[in-house]
């Protein structure tokens, strides 16, 4: 079933872009049909890693610009769409969903909507997740992505009864996004090297490539824990065993 996957977090600096890049790589490695949409105009860093394999969209409360986002829904009728959202876009996205009755239309057309909410562990970040969850309830499937690259102790979050009750009520999947070592991330970001190319990038060195391998392996396992993409365990292979020479400037499509 086709779907819209919003990579959200509302705040800047919570790790949305890195998670979106990992999600794209997850689809490439598992030969899942997808469309990448870069919706961050001010810092389109995810699209920069896939210059020939993404579309652009703008979420705006301005009626004149609001139609730009319609392409997301149109694409979702054909394949799964990964949308990298900018910070502070909640009002505009919510307006687009409600004004166009997106939830009703997607239901009729068998298109699912998922919101992968990347959280830094900060109070504001958690509150924004709660706001989105209470607004959409079971109408949009939320996945709570705990970014261990920014927070390595989540006991203060686990102790918040109101949050845990909401997670239980709406059956929210909770996954742990692993830390990506600063050295390897800095090298890839500086050179705009995507993960497929990074596996053969000499500057990382043997140990750097191993750390990249471990990061992707853990991240893929966590994405699979959410049980959204519906892949069987047998289809998840070690990142080093996957297609190392994937052409990331085109979509790989065998599963939906």
mmCIF file of C-alpha atoms in Angstrom:
data_model
loop_
_atom_site.group_PDB
_atom_site.id
_atom_site.type_symbol
_atom_site.label_atom_id
_atom_site.label_comp_id
_atom_site.label_asym_id
_atom_site.label_seq_id
_atom_site.Cartn_x
_atom_site.Cartn_y
_atom_site.Cartn_z
ATOM 1 C CA UNK A 1 0.000 0.000 0.000
ATOM 2 C CA UNK A 2 1.337 3.446 -0.919
ATOM 3 C CA UNK A 3 1.885 5.974 1.834
ATOM 4 C CA UNK A 4 3.045 9.422 2.838
ATOM 5 C CA UNK A 5 5.895 9.327 5.347
ATOM 6 C CA UNK A 6 6.344 12.715 7.002
ATOM 7 C CA UNK A 7 9.755 13.060 8.655
ATOM 8 C CA UNK A 8 8.790 15.554 11.331
ATOM 9 C CA UNK A 9 10.020 16.978 14.604
ATOM 10 C CA UNK A 10 8.851 20.593 14.264
ATOM 11 C CA UNK A 11 11.933 21.980 16.021
ATOM 12 C CA UNK A 12 15.206 22.552 14.216
ATOM 13 C CA UNK A 13 18.260 20.537 15.184
ATOM 14 C CA UNK A 14 16.473 17.388 16.364
ATOM 15 C CA UNK A 15 17.893 15.140 13.630
ATOM 16 C CA UNK A 16 15.118 15.103 11.012
ATOM 17 C CA UNK A 17 17.451 15.379 8.038
ATOM 18 C CA UNK A 18 19.747 12.557 9.098
ATOM 19 C CA UNK A 19 16.787 10.311 9.817
ATOM 20 C CA UNK A 20 15.269 11.142 6.422
ATOM 21 C CA UNK A 21 18.526 10.185 4.698
ATOM 22 C CA UNK A 22 18.593 6.885 6.576
ATOM 23 C CA UNK A 23 14.975 6.240 5.577
ATOM 24 C CA UNK A 24 15.840 6.814 1.922
ATOM 25 C CA UNK A 25 18.783 4.434 2.217
ATOM 26 C CA UNK A 26 16.542 1.865 3.885
ATOM 27 C CA UNK A 27 14.284 1.968 0.832
ATOM 28 C CA UNK A 28 17.201 1.788 -1.602
ATOM 29 C CA UNK A 29 18.792 -1.181 0.132
ATOM 30 C CA UNK A 30 15.506 -3.066 0.397
ATOM 31 C CA UNK A 31 14.426 -2.186 -3.154
ATOM 32 C CA UNK A 32 11.311 -0.392 -1.953
ATOM 33 C CA UNK A 33 9.632 1.960 -4.391
ATOM 34 C CA UNK A 34 9.704 5.508 -3.037
ATOM 35 C CA UNK A 35 9.634 9.196 -3.929
ATOM 36 C CA UNK A 36 11.703 11.699 -1.957
ATOM 37 C CA UNK A 37 10.187 15.141 -1.442
ATOM 38 C CA UNK A 38 12.324 17.942 -0.042
ATOM 39 C CA UNK A 39 10.013 20.417 1.701
ATOM 40 C CA UNK A 40 12.683 22.415 3.518
ATOM 41 C CA UNK A 41 13.332 25.521 1.444
ATOM 42 C CA UNK A 42 15.706 27.248 3.839
ATOM 43 C CA UNK A 43 17.981 24.221 4.327
ATOM 44 C CA UNK A 44 17.282 21.556 1.681
ATOM 45 C CA UNK A 45 20.056 19.308 2.936
ATOM 46 C CA UNK A 46 18.350 15.969 2.281
ATOM 47 C CA UNK A 47 17.662 16.824 -1.352
ATOM 48 C CA UNK A 48 21.293 17.890 -1.729
ATOM 49 C CA UNK A 49 22.392 14.289 -1.160
ATOM 50 C CA UNK A 50 20.052 13.099 -3.935
ATOM 51 C CA UNK A 51 20.218 15.995 -6.430
ATOM 52 C CA UNK A 52 18.692 14.056 -9.321
ATOM 53 C CA UNK A 53 16.248 11.990 -7.328
ATOM 54 C CA UNK A 54 13.890 14.249 -5.424
ATOM 55 C CA UNK A 55 11.016 16.627 -5.870
ATOM 56 C CA UNK A 56 10.390 19.902 -4.080
ATOM 57 C CA UNK A 57 7.257 21.007 -2.282
ATOM 58 C CA UNK A 58 6.285 23.973 -0.160
ATOM 59 C CA UNK A 59 3.845 23.929 2.726
ATOM 60 C CA UNK A 60 2.353 27.371 3.155
ATOM 61 C CA UNK A 61 -0.736 28.871 4.725
ATOM 62 C CA UNK A 62 -0.824 31.202 1.755
ATOM 63 C CA UNK A 63 -3.478 29.925 -0.651
ATOM 64 C CA UNK A 64 -1.380 30.984 -3.629
ATOM 65 C CA UNK A 65 1.484 28.675 -2.593
ATOM 66 C CA UNK A 66 -0.529 25.943 -0.923
ATOM 67 C CA UNK A 67 -1.087 24.013 -4.144
ATOM 68 C CA UNK A 68 2.631 23.178 -4.358
ATOM 69 C CA UNK A 69 2.181 20.489 -1.714
ATOM 70 C CA UNK A 70 -0.560 18.726 -3.678
ATOM 71 C CA UNK A 71 2.092 16.844 -5.648
ATOM 72 C CA UNK A 72 2.837 14.864 -2.479
ATOM 73 C CA UNK A 73 -0.645 13.370 -2.498
ATOM 74 C CA UNK A 74 -0.569 12.796 -6.253
ATOM 75 C CA UNK A 75 2.702 10.874 -5.948
ATOM 76 C CA UNK A 76 1.358 8.852 -3.000
ATOM 77 C CA UNK A 77 -1.337 7.419 -5.251
ATOM 78 C CA UNK A 78 1.483 5.614 -7.076
ATOM 79 C CA UNK A 79 4.208 4.952 -4.521
ATOM 80 C CA UNK A 80 5.402 5.670 -0.988
ATOM 81 C CA UNK A 81 6.525 9.256 -0.496
ATOM 82 C CA UNK A 82 9.170 10.334 2.024
ATOM 83 C CA UNK A 83 8.751 14.003 2.930
ATOM 84 C CA UNK A 84 11.539 15.864 4.700
ATOM 85 C CA UNK A 85 9.712 18.594 6.615
ATOM 86 C CA UNK A 86 11.305 21.846 7.762
ATOM 87 C CA UNK A 87 11.057 23.197 11.283
ATOM 88 C CA UNK A 88 8.017 25.183 12.420
ATOM 89 C CA UNK A 89 5.792 23.870 9.641
ATOM 90 C CA UNK A 90 3.089 22.272 11.823
ATOM 91 C CA UNK A 91 0.429 24.993 11.181
ATOM 92 C CA UNK A 92 0.938 24.902 7.421
ATOM 93 C CA UNK A 93 0.945 21.092 7.172
ATOM 94 C CA UNK A 94 -2.112 20.830 9.416
ATOM 95 C CA UNK A 95 -3.903 23.458 7.341
ATOM 96 C CA UNK A 96 -3.093 21.541 4.134
ATOM 97 C CA UNK A 97 -4.362 18.273 5.619
ATOM 98 C CA UNK A 98 -7.594 19.702 7.014
ATOM 99 C CA UNK A 99 -8.455 22.182 4.265
ATOM 100 C CA UNK A 100 -8.100 19.524 1.578
ATOM 101 C CA UNK A 101 -9.651 16.757 3.702
ATOM 102 C CA UNK A 102 -6.518 14.718 3.055
ATOM 103 C CA UNK A 103 -7.338 12.114 5.696
ATOM 104 C CA UNK A 104 -10.705 11.378 4.125
ATOM 105 C CA UNK A 105 -9.282 11.256 0.612
ATOM 106 C CA UNK A 106 -6.334 9.047 1.537
ATOM 107 C CA UNK A 107 -8.729 6.627 3.219
ATOM 108 C CA UNK A 108 -10.813 6.323 0.083
ATOM 109 C CA UNK A 109 -7.699 5.837 -2.040
ATOM 110 C CA UNK A 110 -6.013 3.414 0.380
ATOM 111 C CA UNK A 111 -3.079 5.709 1.056
ATOM 112 C CA UNK A 112 -1.673 5.634 4.576
ATOM 113 C CA UNK A 113 -0.160 8.643 6.347
ATOM 114 C CA UNK A 114 2.675 8.173 8.812
ATOM 115 C CA UNK A 115 4.453 10.760 10.904
ATOM 116 C CA UNK A 116 7.954 9.791 12.017
ATOM 117 C CA UNK A 117 8.426 12.324 14.795
ATOM 118 C CA UNK A 118 12.109 12.782 15.617
ATOM 119 C CA UNK A 119 12.575 13.921 19.205
ATOM 120 C CA UNK A 120 15.665 15.328 20.918
ATOM 121 C CA UNK A 121 14.434 14.521 24.420
ATOM 122 C CA UNK A 122 13.962 18.194 25.271
ATOM 123 C CA UNK A 123 10.756 19.403 26.904
ATOM 124 C CA UNK A 124 9.659 21.508 23.919
ATOM 125 C CA UNK A 125 10.338 18.661 21.512
ATOM 126 C CA UNK A 126 8.197 16.263 23.538
ATOM 127 C CA UNK A 127 5.391 18.809 23.890
ATOM 128 C CA UNK A 128 5.261 19.288 20.130
ATOM 129 C CA UNK A 129 4.941 15.534 19.692
ATOM 130 C CA UNK A 130 2.067 15.462 22.187
ATOM 131 C CA UNK A 131 0.395 18.343 20.348
ATOM 132 C CA UNK A 132 0.517 16.476 17.037
ATOM 133 C CA UNK A 133 -0.640 13.206 18.584
ATOM 134 C CA UNK A 134 -3.617 14.808 20.329
ATOM 135 C CA UNK A 135 -4.577 16.706 17.192
ATOM 136 C CA UNK A 136 -4.639 13.731 14.836
ATOM 137 C CA UNK A 137 -5.179 10.853 17.305
ATOM 138 C CA UNK A 138 -5.540 7.588 15.364
ATOM 139 C CA UNK A 139 -6.099 9.354 12.046
ATOM 140 C CA UNK A 140 -2.347 9.574 11.438
ATOM 141 C CA UNK A 141 -0.027 6.818 12.605
ATOM 142 C CA UNK A 142 2.729 8.383 14.723
ATOM 143 C CA UNK A 143 6.157 6.852 15.291
ATOM 144 C CA UNK A 144 8.111 8.365 18.184
ATOM 145 C CA UNK A 145 11.776 8.462 17.157
ATOM 146 C CA UNK A 146 14.046 8.881 20.166
ATOM 147 C CA UNK A 147 17.286 10.392 18.863
ATOM 148 C CA UNK A 148 20.105 8.860 20.907
ATOM 149 C CA UNK A 149 22.561 11.077 19.068
ATOM 150 C CA UNK A 150 21.203 14.026 21.056
ATOM 151 C CA UNK A 151 20.007 12.331 24.232
ATOM 152 C CA UNK A 152 21.407 9.096 25.660
ATOM 153 C CA UNK A 153 19.195 8.881 28.760
ATOM 154 C CA UNK A 154 15.425 8.825 28.246
ATOM 155 C CA UNK A 155 14.346 7.998 31.780
ATOM 156 C CA UNK A 156 12.889 11.480 32.235
ATOM 157 C CA UNK A 157 10.681 10.832 29.187
ATOM 158 C CA UNK A 158 9.731 7.335 30.294
ATOM 159 C CA UNK A 159 8.560 8.834 33.592
ATOM 160 C CA UNK A 160 6.097 11.256 31.988
ATOM 161 C CA UNK A 161 2.768 9.560 32.652
ATOM 162 C CA UNK A 162 0.726 11.733 30.282
ATOM 163 C CA UNK A 163 3.051 10.912 27.398
ATOM 164 C CA UNK A 164 3.156 7.207 28.156
ATOM 165 C CA UNK A 165 -0.631 7.068 28.412
ATOM 166 C CA UNK A 166 -0.988 8.702 25.001
ATOM 167 C CA UNK A 167 1.556 6.334 23.485
ATOM 168 C CA UNK A 168 -0.408 3.395 24.865
ATOM 169 C CA UNK A 169 -3.817 4.792 23.880
ATOM 170 C CA UNK A 170 -2.851 5.487 20.275
ATOM 171 C CA UNK A 171 -0.511 2.485 19.960
ATOM 172 C CA UNK A 172 2.459 4.637 19.027
ATOM 173 C CA UNK A 173 5.546 2.773 17.902
ATOM 174 C CA UNK A 174 8.641 3.961 19.790
ATOM 175 C CA UNK A 175 12.044 3.439 18.176
ATOM 176 C CA UNK A 176 15.594 4.411 19.143
ATOM 177 C CA UNK A 177 17.598 6.203 16.469
ATOM 178 C CA UNK A 178 21.273 5.404 17.127
ATOM 179 C CA UNK A 179 24.078 7.921 17.352
ATOM 180 C CA UNK A 180 26.111 8.442 14.185
ATOM 181 C CA UNK A 181 29.772 9.159 14.983
ATOM 182 C CA UNK A 182 30.657 12.817 14.511
ATOM 183 C CA UNK A 183 33.752 12.188 12.382
ATOM 184 C CA UNK A 184 31.998 10.105 9.743
ATOM 185 C CA UNK A 185 28.967 12.369 9.675
ATOM 186 C CA UNK A 186 31.152 15.458 9.249
ATOM 187 C CA UNK A 187 32.989 13.875 6.308
ATOM 188 C CA UNK A 188 29.767 12.861 4.563
ATOM 189 C CA UNK A 189 28.082 16.212 5.193
ATOM 190 C CA UNK A 190 31.075 18.234 4.013
ATOM 191 C CA UNK A 191 31.246 16.323 0.754
ATOM 192 C CA UNK A 192 27.519 15.614 0.372
ATOM 193 C CA UNK A 193 28.183 11.893 0.158
ATOM 194 C CA UNK A 194 25.089 9.733 0.475
ATOM 195 C CA UNK A 195 25.202 6.445 2.340
ATOM 196 C CA UNK A 196 25.439 4.263 -0.766
ATOM 197 C CA UNK A 197 28.531 6.104 -1.982
ATOM 198 C CA UNK A 198 29.948 6.298 1.545
ATOM 199 C CA UNK A 199 30.388 2.532 1.720
ATOM 200 C CA UNK A 200 33.188 2.836 -0.831
ATOM 201 C CA UNK A 201 34.454 6.294 0.178
ATOM 202 C CA UNK A 202 38.170 5.990 0.879
ATOM 203 C CA UNK A 203 38.423 8.986 3.206
ATOM 204 C CA UNK A 204 36.368 7.166 5.847
ATOM 205 C CA UNK A 205 39.007 4.475 6.249
ATOM 206 C CA UNK A 206 38.401 0.878 7.305
ATOM 207 C CA UNK A 207 37.217 1.692 10.821
ATOM 208 C CA UNK A 208 35.087 4.597 9.628
ATOM 209 C CA UNK A 209 33.307 2.321 7.167
ATOM 210 C CA UNK A 210 32.762 -0.208 9.955
ATOM 211 C CA UNK A 211 31.201 2.479 12.168
ATOM 212 C CA UNK A 212 28.969 3.489 9.251
ATOM 213 C CA UNK A 213 28.000 -0.153 8.768
ATOM 214 C CA UNK A 214 27.103 -0.511 12.448
ATOM 215 C CA UNK A 215 25.092 2.708 12.459
ATOM 216 C CA UNK A 216 23.015 1.744 9.427
ATOM 217 C CA UNK A 217 22.485 -1.787 10.719
ATOM 218 C CA UNK A 218 21.132 -0.502 14.045
ATOM 219 C CA UNK A 219 19.064 2.218 12.388
ATOM 220 C CA UNK A 220 17.509 -0.242 9.919
ATOM 221 C CA UNK A 221 16.661 -2.631 12.744
ATOM 222 C CA UNK A 222 14.876 0.170 14.610
ATOM 223 C CA UNK A 223 12.922 1.233 11.522
ATOM 224 C CA UNK A 224 11.873 -2.385 11.105
ATOM 225 C CA UNK A 225 10.734 -2.474 14.746
ATOM 226 C CA UNK A 226 8.054 0.090 13.895
ATOM 227 C CA UNK A 227 6.476 -2.489 11.555
ATOM 228 C CA UNK A 228 5.470 0.141 9.044
ATOM 229 C CA UNK A 229 7.191 -1.063 5.893
ATOM 230 C CA UNK A 230 6.035 -4.660 6.470
ATOM 231 C CA UNK A 231 9.227 -6.362 5.419
ATOM 232 C CA UNK A 232 9.890 -9.850 6.691
ATOM 233 C CA UNK A 233 12.915 -10.435 8.876
ATOM 234 C CA UNK A 234 14.479 -12.480 6.105
ATOM 235 C CA UNK A 235 14.536 -9.479 3.817
ATOM 236 C CA UNK A 236 16.672 -7.432 6.184
ATOM 237 C CA UNK A 237 20.305 -8.160 5.431
ATOM 238 C CA UNK A 238 23.479 -6.601 6.695
ATOM 239 C CA UNK A 239 24.098 -3.170 5.118
ATOM 240 C CA UNK A 240 27.482 -4.372 3.823
ATOM 241 C CA UNK A 241 25.752 -7.195 1.961
ATOM 242 C CA UNK A 242 23.310 -4.908 0.207
ATOM 243 C CA UNK A 243 23.817 -3.251 -3.130
ATOM 244 C CA UNK A 244 26.929 -1.198 -2.543
ATOM 245 C CA UNK A 245 26.865 0.306 -5.987
ATOM 246 C CA UNK A 246 23.209 1.406 -5.893
ATOM 247 C CA UNK A 247 22.570 4.277 -8.253
ATOM 248 C CA UNK A 248 21.010 6.722 -5.821
ATOM 249 C CA UNK A 249 20.129 9.111 -8.620
ATOM 250 C CA UNK A 250 17.214 6.897 -9.562
ATOM 251 C CA UNK A 251 14.448 5.182 -7.656
ATOM 252 C CA UNK A 252 14.795 1.474 -6.930
ATOM 253 C CA UNK A 253 11.376 -0.112 -7.144
ATOM 254 C CA UNK A 254 10.345 -3.674 -6.566
ATOM 255 C CA UNK A 255 8.284 -3.534 -3.356
ATOM 256 C CA UNK A 256 5.562 -1.159 -2.245
#
